[in-house]
Tab-separated table of C-alpha atoms and ligand atoms in Angstrom:
chain	number	residue	atom	x	y	z
S	4	MET	CA	15.048	-72.669	-8.165
S	5	SER	CA	18.767	-73.730	-7.986
S	6	TYR	CA	20.102	-75.552	-11.190
S	7	TYR	CA	21.375	-78.577	-8.994
S	8	PRO	CA	19.389	-80.915	-6.882
S	9	LEU	CA	19.520	-79.960	-3.188
S	10	THR	CA	20.547	-83.443	-2.306
S	11	SER	CA	23.997	-82.506	-4.012
S	12	ILE	CA	24.836	-80.068	-1.197
S	13	PRO	CA	27.945	-81.646	0.185
S	14	ASP	CA	28.452	-83.121	3.538
S	15	TYR	CA	31.948	-85.060	2.676
S	16	TYR	CA	33.101	-85.425	6.290
S	17	GLY	CA	29.608	-86.441	7.670
S	18	ILE	CA	29.750	-83.271	9.617
S	19	ASP	CA	25.840	-83.421	9.845
S	20	ALA	CA	26.488	-86.216	12.586
S	21	LEU	CA	27.851	-83.412	14.976
S	22	LEU	CA	24.743	-81.241	14.416
S	23	THR	CA	21.648	-81.587	16.573
S	24	GLU	CA	18.217	-82.383	15.164
S	25	GLU	CA	17.077	-78.605	15.902
S	26	HIS	CA	20.224	-77.371	13.652
S	27	LYS	CA	19.244	-79.592	10.875
S	28	LEU	CA	15.442	-78.324	11.041
S	29	ILE	CA	16.470	-74.690	10.920
S	30	ARG	CA	19.138	-75.344	8.113
S	31	GLN	CA	16.286	-77.004	6.120
S	32	SER	CA	13.437	-74.381	6.618
S	33	ILE	CA	16.053	-71.393	5.643
S	34	ARG	CA	16.994	-73.715	2.571
S	35	GLU	CA	13.520	-73.945	1.543
S	36	TRP	CA	12.798	-70.336	1.880
S	37	VAL	CA	15.899	-69.601	0.125
S	38	GLU	CA	14.773	-71.623	-2.881
S	39	SER	CA	11.168	-70.524	-3.173
S	40	PHE	CA	11.684	-66.595	-2.069
S	41	VAL	CA	15.488	-65.541	-2.930
S	42	MET	CA	16.141	-67.806	-5.894
S	43	PRO	CA	13.389	-66.726	-8.332
S	44	GLN	CA	14.242	-63.108	-8.058
S	45	ILE	CA	17.821	-62.430	-6.711
S	46	ASP	CA	19.332	-62.328	-10.405
S	47	GLN	CA	16.755	-59.442	-11.532
S	48	ALA	CA	17.305	-57.400	-8.548
S	49	ALA	CA	21.273	-57.690	-9.015
S	50	GLN	CA	20.894	-57.019	-12.542
S	51	ASN	CA	18.716	-54.129	-11.727
S	52	HIS	CA	20.626	-52.764	-8.923
S	53	THR	CA	17.454	-52.965	-6.650
S	54	ASP	CA	16.939	-54.562	-3.180
S	55	ILE	CA	14.433	-57.386	-2.863
S	56	PRO	CA	11.130	-55.902	-1.854
S	57	ASN	CA	9.891	-56.738	1.724
S	58	LEU	CA	12.982	-58.718	2.557
S	59	MET	CA	13.705	-57.531	5.955
S	60	ARG	CA	9.922	-58.499	6.831
S	61	GLU	CA	10.592	-61.870	5.201
S	62	LEU	CA	13.833	-62.459	7.032
S	63	GLY	CA	11.881	-61.580	10.301
S	64	LYS	CA	9.257	-64.335	9.460
S	65	ILE	CA	11.753	-66.916	9.223
S	66	GLY	CA	13.550	-66.063	12.490
S	67	ALA	CA	16.691	-64.733	10.562
S	68	LEU	CA	16.945	-61.515	12.527
S	69	GLY	CA	18.497	-61.870	15.938
S	70	PRO	CA	18.220	-65.480	16.261
S	71	TYR	CA	20.536	-65.881	19.442
S	72	ILE	CA	18.837	-62.512	20.946
S	73	PRO	CA	16.867	-63.519	24.106
S	74	VAL	CA	13.211	-64.913	23.498
S	75	GLU	CA	12.119	-62.054	25.967
S	76	TYR	CA	13.356	-59.434	23.385
S	77	GLY	CA	11.861	-60.711	20.265
S	78	GLY	CA	14.897	-63.018	19.427
S	79	SER	CA	14.729	-66.819	19.217
S	80	GLY	CA	17.427	-67.544	21.828
S	81	LEU	CA	19.081	-70.218	19.327
S	82	ASP	CA	22.851	-71.119	19.895
S	83	GLN	CA	25.733	-69.821	17.609
S	84	ILE	CA	25.664	-72.813	15.411
S	85	SER	CA	22.332	-72.292	14.487
S	86	TYR	CA	22.975	-68.569	13.624
S	87	GLY	CA	25.956	-69.954	11.544
S	88	LEU	CA	23.989	-72.473	9.538
S	89	ILE	CA	21.352	-69.491	8.903
S	90	MET	CA	23.979	-67.426	7.525
S	91	GLN	CA	25.114	-70.168	5.173
S	92	GLU	CA	21.826	-70.967	3.785
S	93	LEU	CA	21.156	-66.937	3.256
S	94	GLU	CA	24.250	-66.495	1.250
S	95	ARG	CA	23.667	-69.384	-0.881
S	96	GLY	CA	21.089	-67.511	-2.109
S	97	ASP	CA	22.969	-64.073	-2.240
S	98	SER	CA	25.551	-62.295	-0.066
S	99	ALA	CA	23.099	-59.164	-0.135
S	100	VAL	CA	20.686	-61.458	1.873
S	101	ARG	CA	22.956	-62.598	4.134
S	102	SER	CA	24.546	-58.919	4.646
S	103	ALA	CA	20.827	-57.558	5.488
S	104	ALA	CA	20.340	-60.323	8.189
S	105	SER	CA	23.892	-60.041	9.590
S	106	VAL	CA	23.884	-56.179	9.973
S	107	GLN	CA	20.321	-56.254	11.503
S	108	SER	CA	21.207	-59.173	13.836
S	109	SER	CA	25.286	-58.704	14.854
S	110	LEU	CA	25.657	-54.874	14.431
S	111	VAL	CA	22.329	-53.638	15.392
S	112	MET	CA	20.302	-55.974	17.747
S	113	PHE	CA	23.785	-57.469	19.266
S	114	PRO	CA	25.035	-53.843	20.505
S	115	ILE	CA	21.709	-52.905	21.668
S	116	ASN	CA	21.259	-56.102	23.712
S	117	GLU	CA	24.824	-56.160	24.925
S	118	PHE	CA	25.300	-52.259	25.823
S	119	GLY	CA	21.738	-51.178	25.753
S	120	SER	CA	19.570	-49.815	28.699
S	121	GLU	CA	16.660	-52.073	29.662
S	122	GLU	CA	14.335	-49.354	28.036
S	123	GLN	CA	16.313	-49.250	24.761
S	124	LYS	CA	16.228	-53.124	24.519
S	125	ARG	CA	12.365	-52.981	25.041
S	126	LYS	CA	11.699	-50.208	22.712
S	127	TYR	CA	13.871	-51.556	19.641
S	128	LEU	CA	14.651	-55.084	19.825
S	129	PRO	CA	11.283	-56.551	19.152
S	130	LYS	CA	10.722	-54.412	16.263
S	131	LEU	CA	13.939	-55.264	14.675
S	132	ALA	CA	13.457	-58.860	15.184
S	133	VAL	CA	10.395	-58.839	13.002
S	134	GLY	CA	11.991	-56.493	10.404
S	135	GLU	CA	9.306	-53.986	11.364
S	136	MET	CA	12.290	-51.463	12.074
S	137	ILE	CA	15.457	-51.673	9.896
S	138	GLY	CA	18.959	-51.014	11.472
S	139	SER	CA	22.135	-49.810	10.159
S	140	PHE	CA	25.697	-49.487	11.704
S	141	GLY	CA	27.689	-46.492	11.424
S	142	LEU	CA	31.790	-47.250	11.781
S	143	THR	CA	33.448	-46.396	8.663
S	144	GLU	CA	34.145	-42.998	7.673
S	145	PRO	CA	35.270	-41.406	4.308
S	146	ASN	CA	38.831	-41.008	5.881
S	147	HIS	CA	38.884	-43.754	8.366
S	148	GLY	CA	38.158	-47.499	7.330
S	149	SER	CA	40.798	-49.950	8.348
S	150	ASP	CA	41.611	-47.523	11.074
S	151	PRO	CA	38.365	-46.702	12.667
S	152	GLY	CA	40.126	-45.681	15.886
S	153	SER	CA	40.842	-42.277	14.249
S	154	MET	CA	37.344	-41.586	13.419
S	155	GLU	CA	36.280	-37.798	13.520
S	156	THR	CA	32.605	-38.065	14.182
S	157	TYR	CA	31.824	-36.581	17.378
S	158	PHE	CA	29.345	-35.588	19.885
S	159	LYS	CA	29.165	-32.932	22.421
S	160	ASP	CA	26.957	-32.887	25.764
S	161	MET	CA	24.637	-29.932	25.500
S	162	GLY	CA	22.970	-30.553	28.942
S	163	ASP	CA	19.592	-32.043	27.994
S	164	HIS	CA	20.761	-33.675	24.639
S	165	TYR	CA	23.916	-34.565	22.463
S	166	LEU	CA	24.786	-32.809	19.430
S	167	LEU	CA	26.198	-34.950	16.666
S	168	ASN	CA	28.542	-34.355	13.821
S	169	GLY	CA	30.314	-35.944	11.017
S	170	ALA	CA	29.423	-38.584	8.634
S	171	LYS	CA	29.728	-42.273	7.912
S	172	MET	CA	30.346	-43.990	4.583
S	173	TRP	CA	29.751	-47.447	3.134
S	174	ILE	CA	27.053	-48.182	5.231
S	175	THR	CA	24.902	-51.345	4.225
S	176	ASN	CA	21.002	-50.357	4.384
S	177	SER	CA	21.563	-46.738	5.253
S	178	PRO	CA	19.169	-45.439	2.749
S	179	LEU	CA	16.357	-48.144	4.218
S	180	CYS	CA	17.176	-47.641	7.950
S	181	ASP	CA	14.878	-46.384	10.449
S	182	ILE	CA	17.584	-46.339	13.051
S	183	ALA	CA	21.510	-46.220	12.900
S	184	VAL	CA	23.798	-47.559	15.696
S	185	VAL	CA	26.518	-44.965	15.163
S	186	TRP	CA	29.851	-44.784	16.765
S	187	ALA	CA	31.154	-41.601	17.570
S	188	LYS	CA	33.876	-39.875	19.949
S	189	ASN	CA	32.753	-38.056	23.118
S	190	GLU	CA	34.481	-34.820	24.469
S	191	GLU	CA	37.286	-36.768	26.074
S	192	GLY	CA	37.754	-38.514	22.478
S	193	LYS	CA	36.751	-41.528	23.815
S	194	VAL	CA	34.237	-43.833	21.447
S	195	GLN	CA	30.625	-44.235	22.341
S	196	GLY	CA	27.351	-45.646	20.521
S	197	LEU	CA	24.274	-43.633	19.865
S	198	ILE	CA	21.026	-44.583	18.407
S	199	VAL	CA	19.998	-42.025	15.700
S	200	GLU	CA	16.373	-42.054	14.405
S	201	ARG	CA	15.320	-41.294	10.984
S	202	GLY	CA	13.462	-38.031	11.225
S	203	MET	CA	16.025	-36.504	13.710
S	204	GLU	CA	16.814	-32.875	12.090
S	205	GLY	CA	20.147	-32.800	10.326
S	206	PHE	CA	20.292	-36.669	9.822
S	207	THR	CA	20.431	-37.754	6.115
S	208	THR	CA	21.114	-40.823	4.352
S	209	PRO	CA	22.307	-40.570	0.665
S	210	GLU	CA	22.867	-43.719	-1.222
S	211	THR	CA	25.634	-44.855	-2.945
S	212	HIS	CA	25.162	-45.675	-6.612
S	213	ASN	CA	27.045	-47.620	-9.455
S	214	LYS	CA	28.260	-50.656	-7.457
S	215	TRP	CA	29.524	-53.437	-9.406
S	216	SER	CA	29.323	-55.712	-6.057
S	217	LEU	CA	26.407	-56.348	-3.486
S	218	ARG	CA	23.844	-55.011	-6.245
S	219	ALA	CA	20.863	-56.250	-4.534
S	220	SER	CA	21.842	-54.471	-1.123
S	221	LYS	CA	21.581	-50.923	-0.405
S	222	THR	CA	24.649	-49.100	0.512
S	223	GLY	CA	24.894	-45.631	1.586
S	224	GLU	CA	26.337	-42.704	3.831
S	225	LEU	CA	25.096	-41.379	7.262
S	226	VAL	CA	25.405	-37.746	7.487
S	227	PHE	CA	25.081	-35.954	10.825
S	228	ASN	CA	24.730	-32.066	10.608
S	229	ASP	CA	24.241	-30.727	14.170
S	230	VAL	CA	21.756	-33.572	15.042
S	231	LYS	CA	20.218	-33.385	18.448
S	232	VAL	CA	20.318	-36.713	19.953
S	233	PRO	CA	18.372	-37.356	23.375
S	234	LYS	CA	20.391	-38.582	26.041
S	235	GLU	CA	18.404	-41.644	26.602
S	236	ASN	CA	19.846	-42.803	23.203
S	237	LEU	CA	23.444	-43.277	24.295
S	238	LEU	CA	24.450	-46.828	24.603
S	239	PRO	CA	25.447	-46.948	28.175
S	240	GLY	CA	27.098	-50.078	28.692
S	241	VAL	CA	30.338	-49.478	26.750
S	242	THR	CA	33.025	-47.061	26.126
S	243	GLY	CA	36.091	-47.489	23.865
S	244	LEU	CA	36.686	-49.096	20.648
S	245	LYS	CA	36.172	-52.409	21.798
S	246	GLY	CA	32.245	-51.438	21.757
S	247	PRO	CA	32.168	-51.555	17.860
S	248	LEU	CA	34.849	-54.238	17.590
S	249	SER	CA	32.800	-56.663	19.428
S	250	CYS	CA	29.979	-56.343	17.274
S	251	LEU	CA	32.213	-57.104	14.531
S	252	ASN	CA	33.356	-60.373	16.424
S	253	SER	CA	29.777	-61.601	15.862
S	254	ALA	CA	29.309	-60.360	12.158
S	255	ARG	CA	32.723	-61.780	10.948
S	256	TYR	CA	31.793	-64.919	12.560
S	257	GLY	CA	28.628	-65.209	10.568
S	258	ILE	CA	30.351	-64.060	7.401
S	259	SER	CA	32.792	-66.977	8.033
S	260	TRP	CA	29.671	-69.426	7.744
S	261	GLY	CA	27.928	-67.489	5.375
S	262	VAL	CA	30.420	-67.486	2.359
S	263	ILE	CA	30.675	-71.280	2.455
S	264	GLY	CA	26.880	-71.146	1.083
S	265	ALA	CA	28.119	-68.962	-1.737
S	266	ALA	CA	30.918	-71.539	-2.405
S	267	ILE	CA	28.300	-74.369	-2.454
S	268	ASP	CA	26.064	-72.651	-4.824
S	269	CYS	CA	29.031	-72.318	-7.340
S	270	TYR	CA	30.504	-75.791	-6.505
S	271	CYS	CA	27.096	-77.591	-6.954
S	272	THR	CA	26.190	-75.638	-9.801
S	273	ALA	CA	29.681	-76.546	-11.640
S	274	VAL	CA	29.601	-80.156	-10.603
S	275	GLN	CA	25.899	-80.399	-12.348
S	276	TYR	CA	27.308	-78.369	-15.498
S	277	SER	CA	30.253	-80.590	-15.829
S	278	LYS	CA	28.382	-83.789	-16.265
S	279	GLU	CA	25.821	-82.225	-18.597
S	280	ARG	CA	28.167	-80.115	-21.022
S	281	LYS	CA	29.875	-82.282	-23.516
S	282	GLN	CA	32.933	-81.211	-25.673
S	283	PHE	CA	34.944	-83.493	-27.912
S	284	GLY	CA	32.203	-86.057	-27.525
S	285	LYS	CA	32.707	-86.565	-23.775
S	286	PRO	CA	31.241	-84.702	-20.592
S	287	ILE	CA	33.583	-81.830	-19.594
S	288	GLY	CA	33.757	-83.484	-16.243
S	289	SER	CA	35.415	-86.355	-17.515
S	290	TYR	CA	38.581	-84.394	-18.055
S	291	GLN	CA	41.094	-84.488	-15.528
S	292	LEU	CA	41.784	-80.799	-15.571
S	293	GLN	CA	38.124	-80.059	-14.677
S	294	GLN	CA	38.409	-82.760	-11.993
S	295	LYS	CA	41.058	-81.184	-10.287
S	296	LYS	CA	39.056	-77.900	-10.017
S	297	LEU	CA	36.213	-79.805	-8.440
S	298	ALA	CA	38.191	-82.016	-6.253
S	299	GLU	CA	39.895	-78.951	-4.870
S	300	PHE	CA	36.742	-76.993	-4.456
S	301	LEU	CA	35.116	-79.701	-2.332
S	302	THR	CA	38.473	-79.959	-0.290
S	303	GLU	CA	38.074	-76.422	0.508
S	304	ILE	CA	34.552	-76.320	1.379
S	305	THR	CA	35.118	-79.180	3.776
S	306	LYS	CA	37.936	-77.660	5.458
S	307	ALA	CA	35.810	-74.269	5.843
S	308	GLN	CA	32.910	-76.377	7.294
S	309	LEU	CA	35.215	-77.908	10.019
S	310	LEU	CA	36.703	-74.449	10.671
S	311	CYS	CA	33.341	-73.166	11.327
S	312	LEU	CA	31.793	-75.774	13.386
S	313	GLN	CA	34.641	-75.825	15.900
S	314	LEU	CA	34.464	-72.084	15.900
S	315	GLY	CA	30.887	-72.234	16.696
S	316	ASN	CA	31.518	-74.579	19.563
S	317	LEU	CA	33.979	-72.077	20.854
S	318	LYS	CA	31.453	-69.182	20.568
S	319	ASN	CA	28.920	-71.396	22.167
S	320	ALA	CA	31.260	-71.523	25.197
S	321	HIS	CA	32.235	-68.006	25.006
S	322	THR	CA	35.976	-68.623	24.579
S	323	ALA	CA	36.352	-67.782	20.867
S	324	THR	CA	39.097	-65.105	20.640
S	325	PRO	CA	38.830	-62.283	18.134
S	326	ALA	CA	41.844	-63.530	16.374
S	327	GLN	CA	40.427	-66.907	15.883
S	328	ILE	CA	37.436	-65.359	14.320
S	329	SER	CA	39.545	-63.228	12.161
S	330	MET	CA	41.259	-66.470	10.754
S	331	ALA	CA	38.018	-67.951	9.688
S	332	LYS	CA	36.753	-64.862	8.222
S	333	ARG	CA	39.882	-64.414	6.138
S	334	ASN	CA	40.262	-68.004	4.965
S	335	ASN	CA	36.803	-68.546	4.031
S	336	VAL	CA	36.381	-65.571	2.111
S	337	LYS	CA	39.060	-66.282	0.324
S	338	MET	CA	38.007	-69.603	-0.358
S	339	ALA	CA	34.571	-68.652	-1.571
S	340	ILE	CA	36.090	-65.974	-4.110
S	341	ASP	CA	38.519	-68.481	-5.473
S	342	ILE	CA	35.800	-70.972	-6.089
S	343	ALA	CA	33.324	-68.359	-7.548
S	344	ARG	CA	36.104	-67.234	-10.021
S	345	GLU	CA	37.441	-70.708	-10.883
S	346	SER	CA	33.991	-72.309	-11.136
S	347	ARG	CA	32.717	-69.523	-13.570
S	348	GLN	CA	35.378	-71.013	-16.122
S	349	ILE	CA	33.956	-74.586	-15.684
S	350	LEU	CA	30.978	-72.963	-17.477
S	351	GLY	CA	32.862	-71.388	-20.021
S	352	GLY	CA	30.876	-68.442	-21.891
S	353	MET	CA	27.648	-69.624	-20.025
S	354	GLY	CA	29.550	-68.879	-16.781
S	355	ILE	CA	29.217	-64.919	-17.473
S	356	MET	CA	25.227	-65.249	-17.656
S	357	GLY	CA	22.848	-64.360	-15.091
S	358	GLU	CA	21.029	-67.870	-15.315
S	359	PHE	CA	24.068	-68.945	-13.484
S	360	PRO	CA	25.215	-67.331	-10.156
S	361	MET	CA	29.086	-67.444	-10.249
S	362	MET	CA	29.624	-63.739	-11.623
S	363	ARG	CA	27.165	-62.650	-8.871
S	364	HIS	CA	28.732	-64.268	-6.389
S	365	ALA	CA	32.093	-63.257	-7.431
S	366	ALA	CA	31.380	-59.759	-7.577
S	367	ASN	CA	29.406	-59.851	-4.140
S	368	LEU	CA	32.460	-61.579	-2.624
S	369	GLU	CA	34.934	-58.577	-3.592
S	370	SER	CA	32.746	-56.581	-1.040
S	371	VAL	CA	32.862	-59.295	1.351
S	372	ILE	CA	36.706	-59.825	1.388
S	373	THR	CA	36.916	-55.947	1.949
S	374	TYR	CA	34.082	-55.184	4.676
S	375	GLU	CA	34.093	-56.477	8.230
S	376	GLY	CA	38.079	-55.912	8.077
S	377	THR	CA	39.868	-56.146	4.854
S	378	HIS	CA	41.658	-59.871	3.784
S	379	ASP	CA	45.142	-57.930	4.836
S	380	VAL	CA	43.863	-56.581	8.166
S	381	HIS	CA	43.039	-60.146	9.132
S	382	LEU	CA	46.281	-61.424	8.358
S	383	LEU	CA	47.738	-58.438	10.431
S	384	ILE	CA	45.538	-59.424	13.344
S	385	THR	CA	46.891	-63.229	13.335
S	386	GLY	CA	50.398	-61.874	12.918
S	387	LEU	CA	49.826	-59.729	15.817
S	388	ASP	CA	48.479	-62.606	17.748
S	389	ILE	CA	51.580	-64.876	16.777
S	390	THR	CA	54.019	-62.475	17.414
S	391	GLY	CA	52.683	-60.025	19.990
S	392	ILE	CA	54.146	-57.253	17.383
S	393	ASN	CA	51.569	-54.994	15.929
S	394	ALA	CA	52.344	-54.522	12.261
S	395	PHE	CA	49.243	-52.063	11.503
C	418	LIG	P1	43.455	-51.670	19.333
C	418	LIG	O1	44.252	-50.625	20.267
C	418	LIG	O2	44.331	-53.079	18.996
C	418	LIG	O3	42.261	-52.021	20.121
C	418	LIG	C1	41.552	-50.893	20.720
C	418	LIG	C2	40.451	-51.497	21.799
C	418	LIG	O4	39.576	-52.602	21.183
C	418	LIG	C3	40.065	-53.900	21.872
C	418	LIG	N1	39.649	-54.808	20.598
C	418	LIG	C4	38.714	-55.672	20.544
C	418	LIG	N2	37.567	-55.858	21.223
C	418	LIG	C5	36.955	-56.711	21.211
C	418	LIG	N3	36.850	-57.455	19.670
C	418	LIG	C6	38.023	-57.097	18.900
C	418	LIG	N4	37.754	-57.736	17.714
C	418	LIG	C7	38.706	-56.281	19.263
C	418	LIG	N5	40.143	-55.599	18.645
C	418	LIG	C8	40.319	-54.976	19.707
C	418	LIG	C9	41.125	-53.856	22.146
C	418	LIG	O5	41.438	-54.851	23.262
C	418	LIG	C10	41.378	-52.405	22.734
C	418	LIG	O6	40.673	-52.517	23.959
C	418	LIG	P2	41.063	-51.453	25.136
C	418	LIG	O7	40.115	-51.764	26.488
C	418	LIG	O8	42.406	-51.767	25.554
C	418	LIG	O9	40.869	-50.133	24.699
C	418	LIG	O10	42.706	-50.949	18.059
C	418	LIG	P3	43.291	-50.457	16.728
C	418	LIG	O11	42.967	-49.108	16.622
C	418	LIG	O12	44.913	-50.639	16.728
C	418	LIG	O13	43.019	-51.331	15.450
C	418	LIG	C11	42.759	-52.681	15.544
C	418	LIG	C12	42.153	-52.961	14.182
C	418	LIG	C13	42.830	-52.600	12.904
C	418	LIG	C14	42.345	-54.531	14.376
C	418	LIG	C15	40.624	-52.916	14.162
C	418	LIG	O14	40.479	-51.491	14.325
C	418	LIG	C16	40.121	-53.668	13.000
C	418	LIG	O15	39.332	-54.510	13.235
C	418	LIG	N6	39.948	-52.760	11.649
C	418	LIG	C17	39.032	-53.170	10.720
C	418	LIG	C18	37.722	-52.243	10.571
C	418	LIG	C19	36.708	-52.888	10.268
C	418	LIG	O16	36.434	-54.395	10.286
C	418	LIG	N7	35.524	-52.215	10.037
C	418	LIG	C20	34.208	-52.733	9.886
C	418	LIG	C21	33.110	-51.803	9.839
C	418	LIG	S1	31.603	-52.704	9.775
C	418	LIG	C22	31.318	-53.241	8.191
C	418	LIG	O17	32.186	-53.546	7.429
C	418	LIG	C23	30.050	-53.816	7.998
C	418	LIG	S2	29.955	-54.815	6.367
C	418	LIG	C24	28.278	-55.514	7.008
C	418	LIG	C25	27.511	-56.126	5.864
C	418	LIG	O18	27.038	-55.617	4.994
C	418	LIG	O19	27.435	-57.479	6.125
C	419	LIG	P1	41.061	-48.646	3.628
C	419	LIG	O1	41.249	-48.723	4.985
C	419	LIG	O2	41.553	-47.293	2.978
C	419	LIG	O3	42.092	-49.658	3.018
C	419	LIG	C1	42.748	-49.855	1.712
C	419	LIG	C2	43.824	-50.702	1.292
C	419	LIG	O4	44.856	-50.591	2.474
C	419	LIG	C3	43.417	-52.222	1.722
C	419	LIG	O5	43.523	-53.293	0.977
C	419	LIG	C4	43.848	-52.299	3.104
C	419	LIG	O6	43.917	-53.889	3.599
C	419	LIG	C5	45.232	-51.986	3.252
C	419	LIG	N1	45.732	-51.360	4.405
C	419	LIG	C6	44.994	-50.375	5.468
C	419	LIG	N2	45.658	-50.125	6.510
C	419	LIG	C7	46.845	-51.237	6.399
C	419	LIG	C8	47.969	-51.507	7.024
C	419	LIG	N3	48.142	-50.989	8.221
C	419	LIG	N4	49.084	-52.382	6.400
C	419	LIG	C9	48.666	-52.725	5.372
C	419	LIG	N5	47.714	-52.569	4.612
C	419	LIG	C10	46.626	-51.657	4.968
C	419	LIG	N6	31.197	-50.159	7.285
C	419	LIG	C11	30.311	-49.873	8.381
C	419	LIG	O7	30.761	-49.255	9.258
C	419	LIG	N7	28.878	-50.357	8.147
C	419	LIG	C12	28.513	-50.862	7.237
C	419	LIG	O8	27.475	-51.474	7.155
C	419	LIG	C13	29.512	-51.228	6.049
C	419	LIG	N8	28.876	-51.837	4.790
C	419	LIG	C14	29.790	-51.910	3.783
C	419	LIG	C15	29.153	-52.384	2.747
C	419	LIG	C16	30.040	-52.584	1.659
C	419	LIG	C17	29.447	-52.822	0.334
C	419	LIG	C18	31.451	-52.125	1.691
C	419	LIG	C19	32.333	-52.114	0.422
C	419	LIG	C20	31.898	-51.648	2.787
C	419	LIG	C21	31.156	-51.647	3.900
C	419	LIG	N9	31.596	-50.808	5.150
C	419	LIG	C22	30.715	-50.717	6.020
C	419	LIG	C23	33.057	-50.616	5.162
C	419	LIG	C24	34.057	-51.434	5.267
C	419	LIG	O9	34.258	-51.919	6.648
C	419	LIG	C25	35.330	-50.869	4.809
C	419	LIG	O10	35.285	-50.556	3.349
C	419	LIG	C26	36.568	-51.490	5.257
C	419	LIG	O11	36.788	-51.686	6.600
C	419	LIG	C27	37.884	-51.214	4.463
C	419	LIG	O12	37.904	-49.609	4.797
C	419	LIG	P2	38.451	-48.726	3.366
C	419	LIG	O13	37.403	-49.178	2.354
C	419	LIG	O14	38.539	-47.242	3.853
C	419	LIG	O15	39.843	-49.111	3.260
């Protein structure tokens, strides 16, 4: 259970008036699920560095996997604002929970739906939508993170199958995945996507241990040692780096919303604590220094909400540009990490304890500010959009 009443979750600019009844119902149902399923176990999962048991099946039940994927393939056919609100509510619980849903939705189901054959869509999407199958997304490599275009993983056409070699690193859910959407170079050096299934000979998924961030999420490698991939597992609909990068547009958009949830959890906790905790005979919330922090948190959350809502409108109209999405991802993650760090101070010593969410969110957000394009990479994308000059 959250430490604050859910009625204190802020809507300072009356943004709810711009949402539909369906949006609000979806948000409410995910919020209730996070209260009953995530909140009671998230601290222990993070402290123990274990994932939440049965998480993907539960996310499937509440419609959080592939919300905007067409109903005929097992999705919910919802709009982009609904997707954003779902991500916001999940990340109020924990970034690991939002990560699980956004990888499955934006990085696995999205490319299969956009670039897959009809057979691939029918084979994989319905199982991914209910969490019966878990997917991962392999783009980053040990030697190529911000610069995925230099990837070394490659495949050769062997006539009746492809032979895949290479390795991917920092892959969310790799130790749990049943399938991986893997981006690799063909013999012409062009990037293409392959669906690699667990059990294929030469495919292993070692776990990455000792993380101080996203401790309730499994991270690992995808290693390909002469893996024979059937020809029907190539994604036929895209060639080039724009394939994986267009998946990132969808995931980065979801993150822009998601981190508002983490910020809200920290802000609401800090407001409640500042009213209850007394020092020098008065609640600490009565002191100007603490009020300044709270006022700035609410201002930043409100600005982030407005940014996301309009970005959602642009996404619904199919006019959102990658650079607009980069701006929201960069701004909102920084907003959330700053609020997590500053709000922890409002709780004094109690702020470092697992009973309160700030340290967990702050630690998680160190990954979120790095993955899906680092804070600096998104700044360079905006710089390129402004000047037309590539500063990478
Ligand atoms: P560049 O030459 O600019 O572009 C190559 C081709 O791609 C097109 N393109 C895009 N298409 C769609 N969406 C985008 N956002 C696009 N950005 C570029 C571009 O038009 C071009 O197309 P074409 O047809 O002319 O070939 O590429 P570059 O090599 O200079 O790199 C650009 C850069 C640095 C922006 C890009 O590579 C980048 O974004 N780097 C960051 C890498 C990154 O974000 N990795 C994320 C890995 S996945 C992950 O972190 C999952 S965490 C999930 C979780 O747990 O929640
Ligand atoms: P690098 O690219 O080596 O960057 C190091 C530093 O250099 C950064 O500060 C960066 O901003 C800076 N830098 C790089 N290039 C420039 C430049 N041109 N100008 C100025 N500064 C520059 N990847 C996947 O494919 N799938 C996943 O599921 C996935 N999940 C992840 C989960 C976690 C928990 C983490 C931490 C990462 C995950 N990633 C995943 C990888 C993630 O996308 C990369 O870590 C990220 O893109 C950065 O790459 P890198 O770590 O190699 O850093």
